[in-house]
Coordinates of C-alpha atoms and ligand atoms in Angstrom, one line a residue:
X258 CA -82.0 -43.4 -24.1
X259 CA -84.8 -45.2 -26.3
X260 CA -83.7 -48.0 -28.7
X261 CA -86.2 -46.6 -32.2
X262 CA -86.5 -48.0 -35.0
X263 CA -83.8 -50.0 -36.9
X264 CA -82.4 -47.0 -39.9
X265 CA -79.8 -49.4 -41.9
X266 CA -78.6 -52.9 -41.7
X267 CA -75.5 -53.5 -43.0
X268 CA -72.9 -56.5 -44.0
X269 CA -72.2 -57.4 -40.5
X270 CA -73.9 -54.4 -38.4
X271 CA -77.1 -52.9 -38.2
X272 CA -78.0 -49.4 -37.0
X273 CA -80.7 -48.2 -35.0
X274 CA -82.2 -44.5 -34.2
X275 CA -83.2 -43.6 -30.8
X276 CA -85.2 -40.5 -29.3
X277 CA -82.1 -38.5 -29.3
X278 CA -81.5 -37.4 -33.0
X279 CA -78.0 -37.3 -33.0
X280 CA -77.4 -40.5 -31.6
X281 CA -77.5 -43.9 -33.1
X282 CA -77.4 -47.8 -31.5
X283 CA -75.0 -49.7 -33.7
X284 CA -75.9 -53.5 -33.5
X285 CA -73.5 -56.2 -33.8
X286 CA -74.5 -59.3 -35.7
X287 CA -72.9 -62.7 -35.7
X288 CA -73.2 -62.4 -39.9
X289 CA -69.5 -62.7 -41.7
X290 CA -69.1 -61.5 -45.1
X291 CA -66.3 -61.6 -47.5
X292 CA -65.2 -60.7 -51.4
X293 CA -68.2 -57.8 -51.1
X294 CA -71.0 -59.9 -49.7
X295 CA -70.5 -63.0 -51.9
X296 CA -69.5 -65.5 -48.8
X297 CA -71.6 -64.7 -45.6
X298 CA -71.7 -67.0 -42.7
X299 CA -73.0 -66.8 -39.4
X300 CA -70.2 -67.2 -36.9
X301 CA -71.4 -67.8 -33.2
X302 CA -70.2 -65.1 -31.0
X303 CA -69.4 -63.1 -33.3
X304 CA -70.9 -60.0 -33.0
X305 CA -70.8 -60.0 -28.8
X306 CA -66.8 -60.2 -29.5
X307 CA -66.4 -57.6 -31.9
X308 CA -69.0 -55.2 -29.9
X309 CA -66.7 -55.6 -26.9
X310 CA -63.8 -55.8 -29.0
X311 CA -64.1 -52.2 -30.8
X312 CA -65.4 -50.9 -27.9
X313 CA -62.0 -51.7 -26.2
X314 CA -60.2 -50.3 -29.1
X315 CA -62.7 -46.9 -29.3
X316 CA -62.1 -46.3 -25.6
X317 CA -57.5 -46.6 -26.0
X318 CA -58.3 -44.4 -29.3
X319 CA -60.6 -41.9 -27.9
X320 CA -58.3 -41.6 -24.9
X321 CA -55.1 -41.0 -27.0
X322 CA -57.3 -37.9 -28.2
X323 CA -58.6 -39.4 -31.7
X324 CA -62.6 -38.3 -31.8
X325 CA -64.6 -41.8 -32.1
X326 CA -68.1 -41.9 -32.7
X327 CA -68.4 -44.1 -29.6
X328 CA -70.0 -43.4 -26.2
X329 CA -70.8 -46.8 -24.5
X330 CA -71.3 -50.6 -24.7
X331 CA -75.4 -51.1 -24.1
X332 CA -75.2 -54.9 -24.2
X333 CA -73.3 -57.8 -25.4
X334 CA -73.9 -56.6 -28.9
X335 CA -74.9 -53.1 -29.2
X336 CA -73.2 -49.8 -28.5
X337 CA -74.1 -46.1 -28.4
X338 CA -72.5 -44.1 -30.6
X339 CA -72.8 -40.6 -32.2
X340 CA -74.9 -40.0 -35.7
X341 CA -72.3 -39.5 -38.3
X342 CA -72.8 -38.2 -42.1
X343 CA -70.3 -41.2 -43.5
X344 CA -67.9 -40.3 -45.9
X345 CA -68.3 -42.9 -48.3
X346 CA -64.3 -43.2 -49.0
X347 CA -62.5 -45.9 -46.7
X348 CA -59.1 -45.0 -45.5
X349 CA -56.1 -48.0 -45.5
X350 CA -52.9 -48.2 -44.3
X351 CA -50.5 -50.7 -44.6
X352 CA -47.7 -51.6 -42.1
X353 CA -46.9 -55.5 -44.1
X354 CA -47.9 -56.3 -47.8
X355 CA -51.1 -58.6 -47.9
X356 CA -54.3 -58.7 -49.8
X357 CA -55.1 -56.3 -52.2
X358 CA -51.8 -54.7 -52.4
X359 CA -50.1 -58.4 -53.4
X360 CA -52.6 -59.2 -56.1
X361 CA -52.9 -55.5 -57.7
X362 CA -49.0 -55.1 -57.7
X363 CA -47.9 -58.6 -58.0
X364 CA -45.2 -58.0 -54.9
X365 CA -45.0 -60.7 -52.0
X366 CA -47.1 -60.8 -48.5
X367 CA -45.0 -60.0 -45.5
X368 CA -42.6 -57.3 -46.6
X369 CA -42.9 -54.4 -44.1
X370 CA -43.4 -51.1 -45.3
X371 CA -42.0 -48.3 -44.7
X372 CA -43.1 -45.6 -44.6
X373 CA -47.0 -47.4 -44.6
X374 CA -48.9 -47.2 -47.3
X375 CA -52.2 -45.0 -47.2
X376 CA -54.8 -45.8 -49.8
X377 CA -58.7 -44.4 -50.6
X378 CA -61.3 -46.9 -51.7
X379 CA -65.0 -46.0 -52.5
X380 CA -67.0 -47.6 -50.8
X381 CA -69.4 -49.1 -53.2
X382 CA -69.7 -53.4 -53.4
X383 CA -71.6 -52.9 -56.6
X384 CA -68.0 -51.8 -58.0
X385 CA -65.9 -53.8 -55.9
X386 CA -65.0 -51.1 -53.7
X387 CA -62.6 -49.3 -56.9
X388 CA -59.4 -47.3 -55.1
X389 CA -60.0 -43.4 -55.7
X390 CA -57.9 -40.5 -54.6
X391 CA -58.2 -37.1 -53.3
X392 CA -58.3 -35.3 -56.1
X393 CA -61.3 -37.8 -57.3
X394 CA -63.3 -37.5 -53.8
X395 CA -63.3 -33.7 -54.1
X396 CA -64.1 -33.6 -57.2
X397 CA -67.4 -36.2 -56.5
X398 CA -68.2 -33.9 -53.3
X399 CA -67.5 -37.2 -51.3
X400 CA -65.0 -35.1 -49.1
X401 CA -63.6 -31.6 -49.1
X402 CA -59.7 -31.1 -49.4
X403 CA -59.8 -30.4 -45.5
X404 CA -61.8 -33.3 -44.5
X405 CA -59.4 -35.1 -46.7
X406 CA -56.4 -34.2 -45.0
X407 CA -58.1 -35.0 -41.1
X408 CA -58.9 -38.4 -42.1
X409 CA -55.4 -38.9 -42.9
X410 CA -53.6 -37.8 -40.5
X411 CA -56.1 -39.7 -37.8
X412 CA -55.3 -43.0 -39.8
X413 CA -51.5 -42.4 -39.2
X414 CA -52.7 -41.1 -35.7
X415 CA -54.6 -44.3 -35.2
X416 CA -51.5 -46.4 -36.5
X417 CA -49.2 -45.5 -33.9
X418 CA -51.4 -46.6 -31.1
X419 CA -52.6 -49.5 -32.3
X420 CA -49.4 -50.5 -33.6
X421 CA -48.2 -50.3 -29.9
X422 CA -50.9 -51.8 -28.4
X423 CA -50.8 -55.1 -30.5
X424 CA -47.0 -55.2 -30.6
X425 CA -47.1 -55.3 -27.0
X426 CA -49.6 -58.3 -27.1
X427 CA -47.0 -60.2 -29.2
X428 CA -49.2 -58.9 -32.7
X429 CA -48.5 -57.3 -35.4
X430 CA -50.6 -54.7 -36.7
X431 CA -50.9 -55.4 -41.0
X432 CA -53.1 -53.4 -42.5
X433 CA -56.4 -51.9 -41.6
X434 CA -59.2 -50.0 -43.1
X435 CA -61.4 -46.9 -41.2
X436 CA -64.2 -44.9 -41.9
X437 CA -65.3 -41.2 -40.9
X438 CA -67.9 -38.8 -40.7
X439 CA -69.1 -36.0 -40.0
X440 CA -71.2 -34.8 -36.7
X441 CA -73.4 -32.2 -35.9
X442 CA -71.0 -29.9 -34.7
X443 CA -69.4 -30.0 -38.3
X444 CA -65.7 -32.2 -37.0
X445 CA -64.7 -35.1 -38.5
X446 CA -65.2 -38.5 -36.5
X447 CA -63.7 -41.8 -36.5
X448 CA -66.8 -44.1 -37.2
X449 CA -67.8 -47.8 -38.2
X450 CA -65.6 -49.7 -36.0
X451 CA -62.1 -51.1 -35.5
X452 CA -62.3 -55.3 -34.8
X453 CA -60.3 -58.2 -36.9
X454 CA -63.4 -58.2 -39.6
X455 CA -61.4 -55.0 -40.9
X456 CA -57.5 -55.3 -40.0
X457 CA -54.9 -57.6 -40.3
X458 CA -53.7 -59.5 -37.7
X459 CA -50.4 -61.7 -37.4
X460 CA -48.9 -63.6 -34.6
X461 CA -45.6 -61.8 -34.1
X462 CA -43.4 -65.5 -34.2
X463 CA -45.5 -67.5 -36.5
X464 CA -47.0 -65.1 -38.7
X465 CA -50.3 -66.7 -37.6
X466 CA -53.3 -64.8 -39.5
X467 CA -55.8 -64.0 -36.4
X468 CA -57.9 -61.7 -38.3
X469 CA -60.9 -62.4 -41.3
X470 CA -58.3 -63.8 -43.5
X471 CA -59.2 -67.0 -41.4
X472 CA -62.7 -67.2 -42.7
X473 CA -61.4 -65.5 -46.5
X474 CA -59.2 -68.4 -46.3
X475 CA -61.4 -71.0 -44.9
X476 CA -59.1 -71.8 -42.1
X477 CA -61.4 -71.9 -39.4
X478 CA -61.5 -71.2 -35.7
X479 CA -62.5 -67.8 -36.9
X480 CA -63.7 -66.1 -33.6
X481 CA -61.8 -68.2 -31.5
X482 CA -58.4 -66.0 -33.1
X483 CA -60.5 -62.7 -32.5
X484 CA -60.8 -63.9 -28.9
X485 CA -57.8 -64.9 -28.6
X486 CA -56.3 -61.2 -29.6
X487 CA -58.7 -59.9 -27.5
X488 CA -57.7 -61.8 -24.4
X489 CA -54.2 -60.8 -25.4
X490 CA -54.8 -57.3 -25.4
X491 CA -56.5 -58.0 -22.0
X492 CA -60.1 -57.9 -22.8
X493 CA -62.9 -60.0 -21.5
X494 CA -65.7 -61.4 -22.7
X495 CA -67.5 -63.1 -20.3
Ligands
LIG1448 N1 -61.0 -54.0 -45.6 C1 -62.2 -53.9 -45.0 N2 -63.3 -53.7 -45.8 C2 -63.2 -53.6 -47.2 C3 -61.9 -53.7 -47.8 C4 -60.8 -53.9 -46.9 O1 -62.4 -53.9 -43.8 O2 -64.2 -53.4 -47.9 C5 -59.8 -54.2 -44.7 C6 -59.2 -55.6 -44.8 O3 -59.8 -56.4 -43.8 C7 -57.7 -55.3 -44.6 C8 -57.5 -53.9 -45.2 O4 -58.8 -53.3 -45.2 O5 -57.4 -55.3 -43.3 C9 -56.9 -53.9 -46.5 O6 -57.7 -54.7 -47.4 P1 -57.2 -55.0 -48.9 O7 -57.2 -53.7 -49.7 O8 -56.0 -55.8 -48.8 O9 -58.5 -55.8 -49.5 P2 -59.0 -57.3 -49.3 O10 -57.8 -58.2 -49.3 O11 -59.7 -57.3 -48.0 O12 -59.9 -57.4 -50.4

């Protein structure tokens, strides 16, 4: 494989083409942004620990049978992964009340939910990311009624692994946001990637935010608490 040149760089990502056309090199940058690209910081570290990090995470999804865009880890910051049409809609679901959902409805963080919550949110910073539905994405052409209905069921298919997996680490699982798209053989993929820039992460006993809240918040040690979930989880970094 042939690292081409760079297609898109993103927030906190950039991706690159290579000589097979249905592959792309994602790039992992140590750039943080927050409140849609108003605060950005560079955070040593950062993007070697969330390349290995949602590299971790593709791998326990992709081997639970949810289809990731992933293939492999190139370096300390890039990976390999399939060329995806993105559906511009993000998917959330919410396991505890935090962020968005406490401002919009005026309700307190921390109360679990149940059943979680599953929101839509055009992607668009320009608007602020504005929640949409289903019946709004189909009728835009952003996604078909079928692709619609995949997406959901792999969040919720994606929440009870991860769930697991961080409960078992002594973490809980928050919230979390996930995008798709589509490949060349016409499925829907899980694609983007899964680190704490776009979940939330609490320390089971304290409550502990381990996640991007910290650098939202201005609390600092920001990587440090990614590492530290990671090394929970039983990663390794170097
Ligand atoms: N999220 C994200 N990108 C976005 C918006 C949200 O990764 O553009 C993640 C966020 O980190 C959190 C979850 O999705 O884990 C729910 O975010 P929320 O709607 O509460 O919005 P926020 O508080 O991040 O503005």
């Amino acid at each position: 494989m042939e690292k081409r040149e760079e297609l898109y760089s993103g927030k906190a990502k950039s991706v690159f083409k290579t000589d097979d056309p249905d592959r792309f090199v994602l790039s992992f940058r140590d750039d943080t942004s927050a409140f849609d690209g108003l605060k950005v910081e560079q955070l040593a570290r950062k993007g070697m620990v969330n390349n290995k990090f949602n590299a971790f995470i593709m791998e326990k999804l992709q081997a639970a049978g949810i289809p990731t865009h992933f293939e492999a880890l190139l370096n300390d910051t890039e990976s390999l992964v399939k060329r995806l049409d993105m559906i511009p809609v993000e998917c959330v679901v919410r396991n505890i009340s935090a962020g968005s959902l406490v401002k919009r409805l005026g309700v307190e963080e921390g109360l679990e939910l149940n059943p979680p919550t599953f929101e839509l949110f055009l992607k668009n910073d320009a608007l602020h990311d504005p929640m949409v539905n289903e019946s709004l994405a189909q009728s835009f052409g952003w996604a078909t009624a079928e692709q619609l209905a995949k997406m959901k069921a792999l969040t919720f298919e994606v929440n009870t692994v991860l769930k697991k997996l961080f409960l078992d680490a002594g973490i809980l699982l928050v919230d979390y946001k996930l995008e798709f798209g589509v490949f060349s053989d016409g499925q829907v993929y899980l694609g983007d990637e899964f680190s704490p820039d776009g979940c939330r992460l609490w320390d089971k006993d304290t409550r502990e935010k381990l996640d991007k809240d910290r650098f939202r918040k201005g609390l600092g040690n920001v990587v440090e608490a990614y590492e530290e979930v990671g090394r929970r989880l039983g990663m390794q970094f170097d």
